[in-house]
Short mmCIF file of C-alpha atoms and ligand atoms in Angstrom, two decimals:
data_model
loop_
_atom_site.label_atom_id
_atom_site.label_comp_id
_atom_site.label_asym_id
_atom_site.label_seq_id
_atom_site.Cartn_x
_atom_site.Cartn_y
_atom_site.Cartn_z
CA MET A 1 44.89 -73.63 -3.38
CA SER A 2 43.63 -76.80 -2.89
CA THR A 3 47.05 -78.51 -3.73
CA THR A 4 49.01 -76.55 -1.48
CA ILE A 5 46.49 -77.63 1.45
CA LYS A 6 47.23 -81.10 0.25
CA ILE A 7 51.28 -80.93 0.42
CA ARG A 8 51.23 -79.01 3.28
CA GLY A 9 48.91 -81.89 4.95
CA GLU A 10 50.94 -84.51 3.26
CA LYS A 11 54.49 -82.24 4.25
CA SER A 12 52.65 -82.63 8.58
CA PHE A 13 51.63 -86.46 8.06
CA ALA A 14 55.91 -86.66 7.07
CA LEU A 15 57.12 -84.55 10.08
CA VAL A 16 54.56 -86.64 12.99
CA TRP A 17 56.34 -89.90 10.99
CA SER A 18 59.60 -88.94 11.27
CA LEU A 19 58.89 -87.58 15.06
CA LYS A 20 58.23 -91.20 15.48
CA ARG A 21 61.43 -92.43 13.97
CA PRO A 22 64.20 -90.15 15.33
CA TRP A 23 66.62 -91.88 12.32
CA SER A 24 64.84 -90.71 9.65
CA PHE A 25 64.40 -87.71 11.04
CA SER A 26 67.54 -86.02 8.88
CA ILE A 27 66.44 -87.45 5.95
CA TYR A 28 63.20 -85.55 6.34
CA PHE A 29 65.43 -83.19 6.81
CA ALA A 30 67.48 -83.31 3.62
CA LEU A 31 64.59 -84.19 1.50
CA ASP A 32 63.05 -81.32 2.93
CA SER A 33 65.68 -79.15 2.05
CA ILE A 34 65.71 -76.87 -2.15
CA TYR A 35 68.32 -79.59 -3.51
CA VAL A 36 66.00 -82.51 -3.62
CA TYR A 37 64.46 -80.11 -6.39
CA VAL A 38 67.58 -79.69 -7.81
CA PHE A 39 68.44 -83.02 -7.65
CA ILE A 40 64.93 -84.24 -9.40
CA ALA A 41 65.17 -81.27 -11.96
CA ILE A 42 68.79 -82.77 -12.75
CA ILE A 43 67.16 -86.31 -13.04
CA CYS A 44 64.33 -85.23 -15.61
CA VAL A 45 66.41 -83.73 -17.57
CA LEU A 46 68.87 -86.58 -17.54
CA ILE A 47 66.06 -88.62 -18.91
CA GLY A 48 64.45 -86.38 -21.55
CA VAL A 49 68.12 -86.89 -23.42
CA ILE A 50 68.61 -90.06 -23.10
CA MET A 51 64.53 -90.43 -24.96
CA LYS A 52 65.83 -87.98 -27.52
CA LYS A 53 69.30 -90.13 -27.94
CA THR A 54 66.41 -92.95 -28.20
CA ASN A 55 64.33 -91.86 -30.29
CA GLY A 56 66.81 -90.01 -32.26
CA GLU A 57 68.70 -93.39 -33.63
CA LYS A 58 65.17 -95.17 -34.18
CA GLU A 59 64.62 -92.26 -36.18
CA LYS A 60 68.26 -92.32 -38.35
CA CYS A 61 67.37 -96.78 -38.40
CA ASP A 62 64.19 -96.15 -39.94
CA THR A 63 64.81 -93.81 -42.45
CA LYS A 64 67.86 -95.61 -43.34
CA SER A 65 65.93 -99.03 -44.66
CA LYS A 66 62.90 -96.40 -45.88
CA HIS A 67 65.90 -94.83 -48.38
CA PRO A 68 68.41 -98.06 -48.71
CA SER A 69 72.33 -97.20 -49.70
CA ARG A 70 72.75 -95.54 -53.32
CA PRO A 71 73.81 -99.41 -54.10
CA TRP A 72 75.51 -98.96 -57.48
CA VAL A 73 78.33 -96.73 -55.06
CA ASP A 74 80.58 -99.82 -54.48
CA GLU A 75 82.77 -99.27 -51.51
CA ASP A 76 84.91 -102.19 -52.79
CA LEU A 77 84.60 -100.70 -56.80
CA LYS A 78 85.51 -96.51 -55.33
CA ASP A 79 88.58 -95.30 -57.10
CA SER A 80 90.57 -91.77 -57.01
CA THR A 81 89.15 -91.24 -60.51
CA ASP A 82 85.37 -91.44 -60.03
CA HIS A 83 82.88 -88.93 -59.82
CA PRO A 84 80.13 -89.79 -57.37
CA LEU A 85 77.46 -87.09 -57.91
CA GLU A 86 76.87 -83.86 -55.60
CA GLU A 87 73.93 -84.35 -54.22
CA GLU A 88 72.38 -80.81 -55.67
CA GLU A 89 73.35 -82.28 -59.00
CA GLY A 90 71.83 -86.19 -59.69
CA GLY A 91 71.71 -87.72 -56.30
CA GLU A 92 67.85 -89.17 -54.87
CA GLU A 93 66.57 -86.62 -58.27
CA TRP A 94 64.60 -88.03 -61.49
CA GLN A 95 67.61 -88.99 -63.93
CA GLY A 96 64.66 -88.42 -66.70
CA LEU A 97 65.70 -91.66 -68.69
CA GLU A 98 62.50 -93.56 -70.91
CA GLU A 99 60.30 -95.28 -67.78
CA ASN A 100 58.11 -96.78 -70.81
CA VAL A 101 60.14 -98.60 -73.31
CA ALA A 102 58.34 -101.42 -74.93
CA HIS A 103 59.31 -104.74 -73.68
CA VAL A 104 58.89 -107.29 -76.78
CA PRO A 105 58.99 -111.19 -77.61
CA PHE A 106 62.57 -112.43 -77.36
CA THR A 107 63.78 -115.84 -78.94
CA GLY A 108 67.31 -116.81 -78.44
CA GLU A 109 69.21 -119.13 -80.42
CA ARG A 110 68.50 -122.77 -79.48
CA TYR A 111 71.04 -125.36 -80.32
CA SER A 112 71.19 -129.00 -80.31
CA GLU A 113 73.13 -129.81 -77.20
CA ALA A 114 75.72 -131.89 -79.29
CA GLU A 115 75.83 -127.88 -81.81
CA MET A 116 76.37 -126.49 -78.17
CA ILE A 117 79.58 -128.16 -77.29
CA LYS A 118 80.55 -127.65 -80.26
CA ARG A 119 80.13 -125.33 -80.12
CA SER A 120 81.59 -124.02 -77.10
CA GLN A 121 84.35 -125.86 -77.56
CA THR A 122 85.19 -124.08 -80.91
CA PHE A 123 85.03 -120.74 -79.03
CA TYR A 124 87.21 -121.95 -76.73
CA GLU A 125 90.31 -123.04 -79.09
CA LEU A 126 89.90 -119.57 -80.37
CA LEU A 127 89.86 -117.62 -77.82
CA ASN A 128 92.62 -119.72 -75.92
CA LYS A 129 94.57 -118.78 -79.09
CA ARG A 130 94.70 -114.92 -78.16
CA ARG A 131 97.77 -113.73 -76.73
CA SER A 132 99.45 -110.50 -75.13
CA VAL A 133 101.24 -109.06 -78.45
CA ARG A 134 103.47 -106.40 -78.24
CA PHE A 135 105.00 -106.68 -81.43
CA LEU A 136 102.86 -105.56 -83.57
CA SER A 137 103.23 -104.59 -88.16
CA ASP A 138 102.36 -101.97 -89.53
CA GLU A 139 100.45 -104.14 -92.17
CA PRO A 140 96.66 -101.81 -93.13
CA VAL A 141 94.08 -103.19 -91.44
CA PRO A 142 90.30 -102.49 -93.78
CA ARG A 143 88.67 -100.27 -91.14
CA GLU A 144 85.69 -101.93 -91.95
CA VAL A 145 86.63 -104.95 -88.92
CA ILE A 146 87.78 -101.61 -86.48
CA ASP A 147 83.98 -100.86 -86.44
CA ASN A 148 82.14 -104.00 -86.01
CA VAL A 149 84.55 -105.08 -83.59
CA ILE A 150 83.50 -101.83 -81.60
CA ARG A 151 80.23 -102.85 -82.54
CA THR A 152 80.57 -106.30 -81.44
CA ALA A 153 81.97 -104.61 -77.90
CA GLY A 154 79.17 -101.97 -77.98
CA THR A 155 76.41 -104.80 -77.16
CA SER A 156 77.90 -105.38 -73.87
CA PRO A 157 75.62 -105.54 -70.92
CA SER A 158 75.72 -101.66 -68.73
CA GLY A 159 74.69 -101.27 -65.32
CA ALA A 160 71.33 -100.07 -66.16
CA HIS A 161 71.83 -99.48 -69.59
CA THR A 162 73.21 -96.64 -69.76
CA GLU A 163 76.55 -97.53 -72.03
CA PRO A 164 79.31 -95.73 -70.37
CA TRP A 165 81.62 -95.68 -73.00
CA THR A 166 83.99 -94.40 -75.61
CA PHE A 167 86.29 -95.93 -78.20
CA VAL A 168 88.04 -93.57 -79.67
CA VAL A 169 89.76 -94.97 -82.89
CA VAL A 170 93.25 -93.47 -83.46
CA GLN A 171 95.20 -93.68 -87.02
CA ASP A 172 96.77 -90.53 -87.51
CA PRO A 173 100.71 -91.66 -87.20
CA TYR A 174 101.11 -87.60 -86.26
CA LEU A 175 99.00 -88.78 -83.02
CA LYS A 176 99.77 -92.42 -82.65
CA HIS A 177 103.21 -91.08 -82.10
CA LYS A 178 102.65 -88.09 -79.16
CA ILE A 179 100.87 -90.96 -77.51
CA ARG A 180 103.98 -92.96 -77.92
CA GLU A 181 105.50 -89.64 -76.24
CA ILE A 182 103.25 -89.17 -73.13
CA VAL A 183 103.09 -93.00 -72.09
CA GLU A 184 106.65 -93.84 -72.56
CA GLU A 185 108.29 -90.43 -71.06
CA GLU A 186 105.48 -91.96 -68.00
CA GLU A 187 106.31 -95.22 -68.54
CA GLU A 188 109.44 -94.25 -67.37
CA ILE A 189 109.48 -93.36 -65.00
CA ASN A 190 106.86 -95.72 -63.39
CA TYR A 191 109.23 -98.49 -64.19
CA LYS A 192 112.33 -96.28 -62.04
CA LYS A 193 110.92 -95.33 -58.83
CA ARG A 194 106.72 -95.41 -59.49
CA MET A 195 105.84 -99.12 -59.40
CA GLY A 196 108.96 -101.02 -56.52
CA ASP A 197 110.99 -103.59 -57.19
CA ARG A 198 108.27 -105.98 -56.38
CA TRP A 199 105.77 -104.97 -59.67
CA VAL A 200 109.28 -104.15 -61.96
CA ASN A 201 110.25 -107.67 -61.08
CA ASP A 202 106.89 -110.01 -61.78
CA LEU A 203 107.24 -108.25 -65.42
CA LYS A 204 110.89 -109.61 -65.95
CA ARG A 205 109.72 -112.62 -67.23
CA LEU A 206 106.97 -110.85 -69.36
CA ARG A 207 110.18 -108.51 -70.81
CA THR A 208 107.79 -105.63 -70.50
CA ASN A 209 109.67 -102.11 -70.52
CA TRP A 210 109.04 -98.48 -70.82
CA ILE A 211 109.33 -98.43 -75.07
CA LYS A 212 106.35 -99.37 -76.97
CA GLU A 213 107.50 -99.47 -80.74
CA TYR A 214 104.07 -100.90 -81.02
CA LEU A 215 102.57 -97.49 -80.69
CA ASP A 216 103.69 -96.03 -83.74
CA THR A 217 103.58 -99.36 -85.72
CA ALA A 218 99.72 -100.42 -85.26
CA PRO A 219 97.80 -99.77 -87.68
CA TYR A 220 95.31 -98.66 -84.98
CA LEU A 221 95.35 -97.19 -81.79
CA ILE A 222 91.80 -98.10 -79.96
CA LEU A 223 91.85 -96.00 -76.69
CA ILE A 224 88.96 -97.02 -74.09
CA PHE A 225 87.45 -94.21 -71.79
CA LYS A 226 84.99 -94.55 -68.97
CA GLN A 227 82.05 -92.40 -69.00
CA VAL A 228 81.85 -92.02 -64.72
CA TYR A 229 78.81 -89.66 -65.67
CA GLY A 230 76.99 -88.75 -68.01
CA ARG A 231 74.35 -85.17 -69.00
CA LEU A 232 70.95 -84.97 -68.40
CA PRO A 233 68.97 -83.17 -71.69
CA ASN A 234 68.54 -80.37 -69.25
CA GLY A 235 72.69 -80.14 -69.22
CA LYS A 236 72.77 -82.13 -65.51
CA LYS A 237 74.44 -85.19 -64.51
CA LYS A 238 72.72 -88.44 -65.58
CA THR A 239 74.68 -91.14 -62.91
CA HIS A 240 76.47 -94.17 -64.93
CA TYR A 241 75.74 -97.06 -62.70
CA TYR A 242 78.73 -99.57 -61.79
CA ASN A 243 80.70 -97.29 -65.15
CA GLU A 244 83.82 -99.81 -64.47
CA ILE A 245 82.55 -102.58 -64.69
CA SER A 246 80.15 -102.20 -67.64
CA VAL A 247 83.25 -100.63 -69.72
CA SER A 248 85.64 -103.79 -68.26
CA ILE A 249 82.50 -105.98 -69.84
CA ALA A 250 83.08 -104.66 -73.35
CA CYS A 251 86.14 -104.95 -73.18
CA GLY A 252 86.52 -108.39 -73.07
CA ILE A 253 84.20 -108.49 -75.40
CA LEU A 254 86.16 -106.23 -77.49
CA LEU A 255 89.33 -108.54 -77.45
CA ALA A 256 87.16 -111.56 -78.34
CA ALA A 257 85.72 -109.63 -81.44
CA LEU A 258 89.81 -108.73 -81.52
CA GLN A 259 90.65 -112.83 -82.17
CA ASN A 260 87.36 -113.42 -83.85
CA ALA A 261 88.91 -111.28 -86.96
CA GLY A 262 91.76 -112.55 -87.60
CA LEU A 263 93.90 -109.35 -85.03
CA CYS A 264 96.02 -109.10 -82.26
CA THR A 265 96.46 -106.39 -79.59
CA VAL A 266 97.98 -106.15 -76.27
CA THR A 267 95.99 -105.27 -73.18
CA SER A 268 97.71 -102.43 -71.48
CA THR A 269 96.77 -100.23 -69.33
CA PRO A 270 99.42 -96.55 -69.53
CA LEU A 271 99.59 -95.85 -65.45
CA ASN A 272 99.38 -92.19 -64.86
CA CYS A 273 98.64 -91.42 -68.71
CA GLY A 274 95.25 -91.13 -68.49
CA PRO A 275 94.60 -87.00 -67.69
CA GLN A 276 97.36 -86.24 -70.61
CA LEU A 277 95.76 -88.88 -73.35
CA ARG A 278 92.61 -87.32 -71.89
CA VAL A 279 93.85 -83.72 -73.47
CA LEU A 280 95.60 -84.80 -76.85
CA LEU A 281 92.21 -86.79 -77.77
CA GLN A 282 89.69 -83.35 -76.36
CA ARG A 283 88.22 -86.02 -74.91
CA PRO A 284 85.19 -84.52 -71.70
CA ALA A 285 85.98 -84.54 -67.98
CA ASN A 286 83.48 -87.18 -67.70
CA GLU A 287 85.41 -89.77 -68.99
CA LYS A 288 88.35 -91.24 -67.88
CA LEU A 289 90.70 -93.67 -69.54
CA LEU A 290 90.78 -97.49 -68.86
CA LEU A 291 92.83 -99.08 -71.26
CA LEU A 292 94.64 -98.61 -74.70
CA LEU A 293 94.63 -101.11 -77.12
CA PRO A 294 97.31 -101.29 -80.38
CA VAL A 295 95.91 -103.06 -82.87
CA GLY A 296 97.67 -104.79 -86.11
CA TYR A 297 98.48 -108.01 -86.74
CA PRO A 298 101.48 -109.64 -85.47
CA LYS A 299 104.21 -108.75 -86.91
CA GLU A 300 107.12 -111.67 -88.82
CA ASP A 301 109.58 -112.03 -85.70
CA ALA A 302 106.70 -111.88 -82.93
CA THR A 303 107.59 -113.42 -79.66
CA VAL A 304 105.14 -114.08 -76.74
CA PRO A 305 106.39 -115.20 -73.27
CA ALA A 306 105.61 -119.06 -73.39
CA LEU A 307 103.05 -118.43 -70.31
CA ARG A 308 100.62 -121.57 -69.32
CA ARG A 309 96.73 -121.13 -68.31
CA LYS A 310 95.16 -122.68 -64.89
CA PRO A 311 94.08 -125.61 -65.93
CA LEU A 312 89.46 -125.50 -65.27
CA GLU A 313 89.78 -127.59 -61.10
CA ASP A 314 92.02 -124.28 -60.71
CA ILE A 315 89.64 -121.55 -61.98
CA MET A 316 85.89 -123.91 -61.70
CA VAL A 317 84.15 -124.85 -58.33
CA VAL A 318 81.00 -126.20 -58.77
CA ILE A 319 78.65 -126.54 -56.24
C1 LIG B 401 93.85 -105.08 -66.69
C2 LIG B 401 94.73 -105.34 -67.19
C3 LIG B 401 96.42 -104.44 -67.52
C4 LIG B 401 97.85 -105.53 -68.05
N1 LIG B 401 98.62 -104.43 -68.55
C5 LIG B 401 99.61 -104.11 -69.34
C6 LIG B 401 100.36 -103.50 -69.64
O1 LIG B 401 100.65 -102.09 -69.03
N2 LIG B 401 101.32 -103.48 -70.43
C7 LIG B 401 101.63 -104.70 -71.32
O2 LIG B 401 102.34 -105.18 -71.44
N3 LIG B 401 100.38 -105.44 -71.10
C8 LIG B 401 99.84 -105.91 -70.03
N4 LIG B 401 98.36 -106.40 -69.66
C9 LIG B 401 98.55 -107.77 -70.19
C10 LIG B 401 99.08 -108.77 -69.69
O3 LIG B 401 100.69 -108.83 -68.83
C11 LIG B 401 98.84 -110.45 -70.11
O4 LIG B 401 97.60 -110.26 -70.46
C12 LIG B 401 99.23 -111.37 -69.09
O5 LIG B 401 100.84 -111.46 -69.59
C13 LIG B 401 98.91 -112.92 -69.94
O6 LIG B 401 99.28 -112.87 -71.21
P1 LIG B 401 97.95 -112.97 -72.07
O7 LIG B 401 96.92 -112.23 -72.52
O8 LIG B 401 98.79 -113.74 -73.46
O9 LIG B 401 97.96 -114.29 -72.05
C14 LIG B 401 97.33 -105.85 -68.80
C15 LIG B 401 96.30 -106.77 -69.12
C16 LIG B 401 95.75 -107.00 -68.12
C17 LIG B 401 93.72 -107.28 -68.09
#
């Protein structure tokens, strides 16, 4: 009641004020109309909407900083074969990995500076002799050597120690031939249709084509699969962080180990053969073929292209 009187009082005051100033009459009547209340209501709603939006954006920023984007989903590394874990399967859930791993003292090998220089030079010279050899003999290779080089590859570092690799060693002649059939069929299409003129032209100097005799002759084919995810004891998917980089590093170590053992290979990436080879070798769906390495001794008449490697000053920047 008192509020009404006050409002009326203010209104009367405004009326008297307006009567004294005829120019303001029109303003008074405009203000007094119902539209002014509608106008004020609209302004209030608009202010409310703007404030809510601003708060929402702030909240979003806060959430982002509290839960940073998952670092293992590196946009640059995504490829068509990647299998991101579905939210409900992995996501933010605890992965079930052992939390309490003992930390033990570590002492690395220590050499004199002269010895270090000698060892690094010798290792470089050994690896500098590595070549991709596409002509491999069928001379048998001891299985123990293959076991050892794969053991060595298994020493590779891996994202969060997930060891996301499977090395499939094929020695069965029938399976090797089946692999050859699959690879040659796909590679012929690759060369003729998929790769395009530039790629085929770039390969001319290497004299490669879709005929892969080494897939029959090499005593071993090692097919390296990246496990795009693993399985937890409860059957749920386990994230394999940076699985492609991890497996690629393991492959590099494997190449070095083969070279150290006096064996040859050619790093091959048979385009579009992965799914068929995975099925042929009965590998599970979480495994994707990364590389195929035929392993053996070079044929007596083997040749390699006379390629030159970039000198140190072209590949190293010291800051
Ligand atoms: C990722 C990758 C994929 C390759 N794919 C093939 C391939 O499919 N077929 C092939 O004959 N060589 C392949 N190579 C071998 C390269 O042609 C070879 O490494 C390059 O010509 C250098 O020769 P080098 O290995 O004798 O130093 C590949 C190498 C890499 C690193």
